[in-house]
Amino acid sequence: MNTHLERFAQIAEILTRHGLGFLAGALGLERWLPGPAPMPAEEPTTPVRLRVALEELGPTFIKLGQLLSTRSDILPVAYLNELSKLQDAAPPVSAAEIRSLIQQELGAIPERLFASFDDEPLASASIGQAHAATLMDGTEVVVKVRRPGIVARIDEDLEILQNLAARASRRWEAAADYNLTGIATEFADTLRAELDYLREGRNAERFAENFAAIPEIYVPGIFWATTTSRVLTMERIRGIKVDQIEALDHAEINRGEVAQRAARAVAKMIFEDGFFHADPHPGNLFIQPGGRIALIDFGMVGEIDEGLRDQLVGVLFALTSSDPERMGSALRAISVTRPTMDQSALRRDCARFIQLYKGLQLREVKIAPLVTQMLAILRNHHLQLPRDMALLLKMVLMAEGMGVRLDPEFSLGEILRPYAKALAQARFSPRNLAERLGKAGLEAAELGMILPEKLRTLLENMDGGVEVHLRAAELEPLVGRVERIGNRLVAGMIAAAFIRGIGELTAADRERLRTWQNPLLGAGLGAAGSLGAYLAWTARRRKYRGPR
């Protein structure tokens, strides 16, 4: 704990020295605040001061800044741009330490494991450093070695960050609204996963499997015989970095085709695989002869499950149908926070947003401003995206920026359109609708069945100065009444689900509907009509019987 106290004091001192004493106070570090630091004649902007402070605080905070640079739903653009400049570099570990660690992990000195091993690192970062080597069969590889002692240092900082997040959430309304404690926990899980090179190797193999049938995308192989959680041996990739435009032109690479291939790879990751590279910056993309794209660095990945993809389609459907009410509901559904909000203000913001894109085809839309404006709505209403959705949007923005740099005529929207259309059609297919209706019915039925028991529990547990004196005989009529309400609620929800599902299907794809509309509409409307009749009958029956 004494170490934590020293670190608290260090954090407060660094933040204050960079003119961020207000942030230290919001994080609950008042007792460690020094006097106000003198500011330079030309004071840097707050985003710049934050970046410099994070760099000085060390590897954990640099990684935190890099994560925050992906959170357009939380931070304004000026902060995102500045935090994107954070460099994850560090002085290299000595060759003797690296050799000792390799021997501990792999059971032999480098000369017995590799035909050659270069003591001079290719790169040195906060978590580990990379060395060039050659296998006994002549294959060129890169050996990544985790820094000695880095896990203990990061674990301490992660504990401190979670403590600071809890402090801030108790005293700062915005921190609670944005679920700062949840972000800190999520960040801790993500960073600890990055420390495990076995996981990175498995990620690489999963990408290799996903793109095995696409020769234009290449994923380097992993050599498991010389890989552990602290050492990763990966095939060495050579090529031209994707942002080296002159070198690409000199090699006579078709930049437009490269942009198209990269965009199709992004679309496949999102709409087909649900598994994507979350850090596709230029240093991780190499262009090889023939325009083949090679990916490296699989420590940061994201996953989009069927539920998140369905919610994404819901947002797109609301946009294309020009429905502000539906868009507000879709944004609330996709958010992991549930702050108190002005629903009318959210609807107005959605209406203004929709008006900007009304009548445009997806291929005519620039993705970056669309995403930026949507994220501004989320930020203004304290709605926070799931981590993987935020990473996905960051990847999409990076992909569009890279594509436009390669080819000024590039349109990411045009590439994404057929994938999004196929996903929307699948969402509104007869089978999918039937599954969703069935699930809604089961959930509604479960709600109706558990509601009486929940009421019993509530009455049994009421306290705080309110005494409830109810005999069992007096409680039974109330429970029976709740059961009848629950039954009507179930029927009403199922009927609404039928009607809404059929309406969405009709709006989504009229041509698709024609081949089977008579039996489906007949069955659906018949079921909805029967349930509606039941609701009317029970309401009328209760009216004439009067209260019990």
PDB file of C-alpha atoms in Angstrom, residues 257-384:
ATOM      1  CA  GLU A 257      -6.585  -1.787 -56.059  1.00  0.00           C
ATOM      2  CA  VAL A 258      -4.768  -1.923 -52.707  1.00  0.00           C
ATOM      3  CA  ALA A 259      -7.390   0.415 -51.206  1.00  0.00           C
ATOM      4  CA  GLN A 260     -10.198  -1.788 -52.574  1.00  0.00           C
ATOM      5  CA  ARG A 261      -8.589  -4.959 -51.190  1.00  0.00           C
ATOM      6  CA  ALA A 262      -8.076  -3.419 -47.766  1.00  0.00           C
ATOM      7  CA  ALA A 263     -11.698  -2.232 -47.676  1.00  0.00           C
ATOM      8  CA  ARG A 264     -13.010  -5.667 -48.661  1.00  0.00           C
ATOM      9  CA  ALA A 265     -10.868  -7.188 -45.902  1.00  0.00           C
ATOM     10  CA  VAL A 266     -12.383  -4.744 -43.394  1.00  0.00           C
ATOM     11  CA  ALA A 267     -15.900  -5.588 -44.590  1.00  0.00           C
ATOM     12  CA  LYS A 268     -15.194  -9.313 -44.273  1.00  0.00           C
ATOM     13  CA  MET A 269     -13.880  -8.891 -40.735  1.00  0.00           C
ATOM     14  CA  ILE A 270     -16.986  -6.947 -39.684  1.00  0.00           C
ATOM     15  CA  PHE A 271     -19.867  -8.588 -41.526  1.00  0.00           C
ATOM     16  CA  GLU A 272     -18.666 -12.164 -42.032  1.00  0.00           C
ATOM     17  CA  ASP A 273     -16.068 -13.077 -39.408  1.00  0.00           C
ATOM     18  CA  GLY A 274     -17.063 -10.843 -36.501  1.00  0.00           C
ATOM     19  CA  PHE A 275     -13.341 -10.747 -35.614  1.00  0.00           C
ATOM     20  CA  PHE A 276     -11.177  -7.796 -36.594  1.00  0.00           C
ATOM     21  CA  HIS A 277      -7.711  -6.267 -36.300  1.00  0.00           C
ATOM     22  CA  ALA A 278      -8.203  -3.332 -33.945  1.00  0.00           C
ATOM     23  CA  ASP A 279      -4.916  -1.530 -34.657  1.00  0.00           C
ATOM     24  CA  PRO A 280      -4.520  -1.267 -38.462  1.00  0.00           C
ATOM     25  CA  HIS A 281      -2.168   1.721 -38.436  1.00  0.00           C
ATOM     26  CA  PRO A 282       0.343   2.045 -41.319  1.00  0.00           C
ATOM     27  CA  GLY A 283       3.130   0.345 -39.364  1.00  0.00           C
ATOM     28  CA  ASN A 284       1.085  -2.857 -39.215  1.00  0.00           C
ATOM     29  CA  LEU A 285       0.233  -3.048 -42.939  1.00  0.00           C
ATOM     30  CA  PHE A 286       2.828  -3.992 -45.558  1.00  0.00           C
ATOM     31  CA  ILE A 287       2.285  -4.081 -49.316  1.00  0.00           C
ATOM     32  CA  GLN A 288       4.105  -6.898 -51.075  1.00  0.00           C
ATOM     33  CA  PRO A 289       4.714  -7.561 -54.802  1.00  0.00           C
ATOM     34  CA  GLY A 290       1.474  -7.766 -56.767  1.00  0.00           C
ATOM     35  CA  GLY A 291      -0.333  -5.584 -54.237  1.00  0.00           C
ATOM     36  CA  ARG A 292      -0.749  -8.316 -51.623  1.00  0.00           C
ATOM     37  CA  ILE A 293      -1.479  -6.899 -48.146  1.00  0.00           C
ATOM     38  CA  ALA A 294       0.363  -8.438 -45.193  1.00  0.00           C
ATOM     39  CA  LEU A 295      -0.837  -7.811 -41.627  1.00  0.00           C
ATOM     40  CA  ILE A 296       1.255  -7.917 -38.457  1.00  0.00           C
ATOM     41  CA  ASP A 297       0.765  -7.279 -34.712  1.00  0.00           C
ATOM     42  CA  PHE A 298      -2.304  -9.126 -33.466  1.00  0.00           C
ATOM     43  CA  GLY A 299      -2.190  -8.070 -29.821  1.00  0.00           C
ATOM     44  CA  MET A 300      -5.248  -5.807 -30.078  1.00  0.00           C
ATOM     45  CA  VAL A 301      -8.306  -7.385 -31.672  1.00  0.00           C
ATOM     46  CA  GLY A 302     -12.059  -6.948 -31.413  1.00  0.00           C
ATOM     47  CA  GLU A 303     -15.066  -9.202 -31.746  1.00  0.00           C
ATOM     48  CA  ILE A 304     -18.553  -8.322 -32.936  1.00  0.00           C
ATOM     49  CA  ASP A 305     -21.105 -10.981 -32.064  1.00  0.00           C
ATOM     50  CA  GLU A 306     -24.483 -11.464 -33.708  1.00  0.00           C
ATOM     51  CA  GLY A 307     -26.196  -9.250 -31.142  1.00  0.00           C
ATOM     52  CA  LEU A 308     -23.879  -6.285 -31.776  1.00  0.00           C
ATOM     53  CA  ARG A 309     -24.140  -6.742 -35.546  1.00  0.00           C
ATOM     54  CA  ASP A 310     -27.930  -6.765 -35.192  1.00  0.00           C
ATOM     55  CA  GLN A 311     -27.801  -3.517 -33.223  1.00  0.00           C
ATOM     56  CA  LEU A 312     -25.542  -1.963 -35.864  1.00  0.00           C
ATOM     57  CA  VAL A 313     -28.075  -2.923 -38.543  1.00  0.00           C
ATOM     58  CA  GLY A 314     -30.769  -1.333 -36.372  1.00  0.00           C
ATOM     59  CA  VAL A 315     -28.911   1.998 -36.427  1.00  0.00           C
ATOM     60  CA  LEU A 316     -28.415   1.806 -40.218  1.00  0.00           C
ATOM     61  CA  PHE A 317     -32.071   0.853 -40.727  1.00  0.00           C
ATOM     62  CA  ALA A 318     -33.208   3.840 -38.658  1.00  0.00           C
ATOM     63  CA  LEU A 319     -30.953   6.124 -40.722  1.00  0.00           C
ATOM     64  CA  THR A 320     -32.138   4.812 -44.094  1.00  0.00           C
ATOM     65  CA  SER A 321     -35.792   4.891 -43.031  1.00  0.00           C
ATOM     66  CA  SER A 322     -35.415   8.508 -41.761  1.00  0.00           C
ATOM     67  CA  ASP A 323     -36.959   7.624 -38.395  1.00  0.00           C
ATOM     68  CA  PRO A 324     -35.579   9.756 -35.498  1.00  0.00           C
ATOM     69  CA  GLU A 325     -37.595   7.829 -32.900  1.00  0.00           C
ATOM     70  CA  ARG A 326     -36.210   4.527 -34.101  1.00  0.00           C
ATOM     71  CA  MET A 327     -32.675   5.934 -34.256  1.00  0.00           C
ATOM     72  CA  GLY A 328     -32.882   7.188 -30.669  1.00  0.00           C
ATOM     73  CA  SER A 329     -34.061   3.747 -29.565  1.00  0.00           C
ATOM     74  CA  ALA A 330     -31.268   2.073 -31.564  1.00  0.00           C
ATOM     75  CA  LEU A 331     -28.592   4.297 -29.998  1.00  0.00           C
ATOM     76  CA  ARG A 332     -29.937   3.623 -26.505  1.00  0.00           C
ATOM     77  CA  ALA A 333     -30.013  -0.109 -27.250  1.00  0.00           C
ATOM     78  CA  ILE A 334     -26.391  -0.180 -28.413  1.00  0.00           C
ATOM     79  CA  SER A 335     -25.146   1.828 -25.404  1.00  0.00           C
ATOM     80  CA  VAL A 336     -23.726   0.093 -22.325  1.00  0.00           C
ATOM     81  CA  THR A 337     -24.727   3.018 -20.081  1.00  0.00           C
ATOM     82  CA  ARG A 338     -28.238   4.034 -19.050  1.00  0.00           C
ATOM     83  CA  PRO A 339     -27.987   7.668 -17.927  1.00  0.00           C
ATOM     84  CA  THR A 340     -30.985   9.834 -17.184  1.00  0.00           C
ATOM     85  CA  MET A 341     -31.574  11.768 -20.374  1.00  0.00           C
ATOM     86  CA  ASP A 342     -33.889  14.119 -22.197  1.00  0.00           C
ATOM     87  CA  GLN A 343     -35.588  11.802 -24.708  1.00  0.00           C
ATOM     88  CA  SER A 344     -36.997  14.722 -26.693  1.00  0.00           C
ATOM     89  CA  ALA A 345     -33.535  16.278 -27.066  1.00  0.00           C
ATOM     90  CA  LEU A 346     -32.129  12.943 -28.245  1.00  0.00           C
ATOM     91  CA  ARG A 347     -34.918  12.632 -30.810  1.00  0.00           C
ATOM     92  CA  ARG A 348     -34.258  16.181 -32.076  1.00  0.00           C
ATOM     93  CA  ASP A 349     -30.526  15.479 -32.416  1.00  0.00           C
ATOM     94  CA  CYS A 350     -31.292  12.280 -34.325  1.00  0.00           C
ATOM     95  CA  ALA A 351     -33.698  14.145 -36.617  1.00  0.00           C
ATOM     96  CA  ARG A 352     -31.042  16.748 -37.472  1.00  0.00           C
ATOM     97  CA  PHE A 353     -28.497  13.987 -38.069  1.00  0.00           C
ATOM     98  CA  ILE A 354     -30.858  12.052 -40.362  1.00  0.00           C
ATOM     99  CA  GLN A 355     -31.674  15.191 -42.349  1.00  0.00           C
ATOM    100  CA  LEU A 356     -27.997  15.555 -43.307  1.00  0.00           C
ATOM    101  CA  TYR A 357     -28.014  12.185 -45.094  1.00  0.00           C
ATOM    102  CA  LYS A 358     -31.614  11.940 -46.257  1.00  0.00           C
ATOM    103  CA  GLY A 359     -31.858  10.789 -49.867  1.00  0.00           C
ATOM    104  CA  LEU A 360     -28.167   9.875 -50.196  1.00  0.00           C
ATOM    105  CA  GLN A 361     -26.992   6.440 -51.285  1.00  0.00           C
ATOM    106  CA  LEU A 362     -24.430   4.730 -49.043  1.00  0.00           C
ATOM    107  CA  ARG A 363     -21.808   4.966 -51.794  1.00  0.00           C
ATOM    108  CA  GLU A 364     -22.252   8.769 -51.768  1.00  0.00           C
ATOM    109  CA  VAL A 365     -21.639   9.031 -48.035  1.00  0.00           C
ATOM    110  CA  LYS A 366     -18.251   9.742 -46.486  1.00  0.00           C
ATOM    111  CA  ILE A 367     -18.042   7.447 -43.489  1.00  0.00           C
ATOM    112  CA  ALA A 368     -15.802   9.655 -41.310  1.00  0.00           C
ATOM    113  CA  PRO A 369     -18.176  12.645 -40.901  1.00  0.00           C
ATOM    114  CA  LEU A 370     -21.176  10.324 -40.523  1.00  0.00           C
ATOM    115  CA  VAL A 371     -19.527   8.359 -37.713  1.00  0.00           C
ATOM    116  CA  THR A 372     -18.127  11.519 -36.094  1.00  0.00           C
ATOM    117  CA  GLN A 373     -21.565  13.181 -36.010  1.00  0.00           C
ATOM    118  CA  MET A 374     -23.251  10.062 -34.650  1.00  0.00           C
ATOM    119  CA  LEU A 375     -20.608   9.741 -31.936  1.00  0.00           C
ATOM    120  CA  ALA A 376     -21.138  13.389 -31.003  1.00  0.00           C
ATOM    121  CA  ILE A 377     -24.803  12.554 -30.321  1.00  0.00           C
ATOM    122  CA  LEU A 378     -23.747   9.644 -28.117  1.00  0.00           C
ATOM    123  CA  ARG A 379     -21.243  11.829 -26.270  1.00  0.00           C
ATOM    124  CA  ASN A 380     -23.726  14.683 -25.736  1.00  0.00           C
ATOM    125  CA  HIS A 381     -26.229  12.290 -24.155  1.00  0.00           C
ATOM    126  CA  HIS A 382     -23.630  10.313 -22.142  1.00  0.00           C
ATOM    127  CA  LEU A 383     -24.294   7.135 -24.104  1.00  0.00           C
ATOM    128  CA  GLN A 384     -21.242   4.878 -24.227  1.00  0.00           C
TER     129      GLN A 384
END
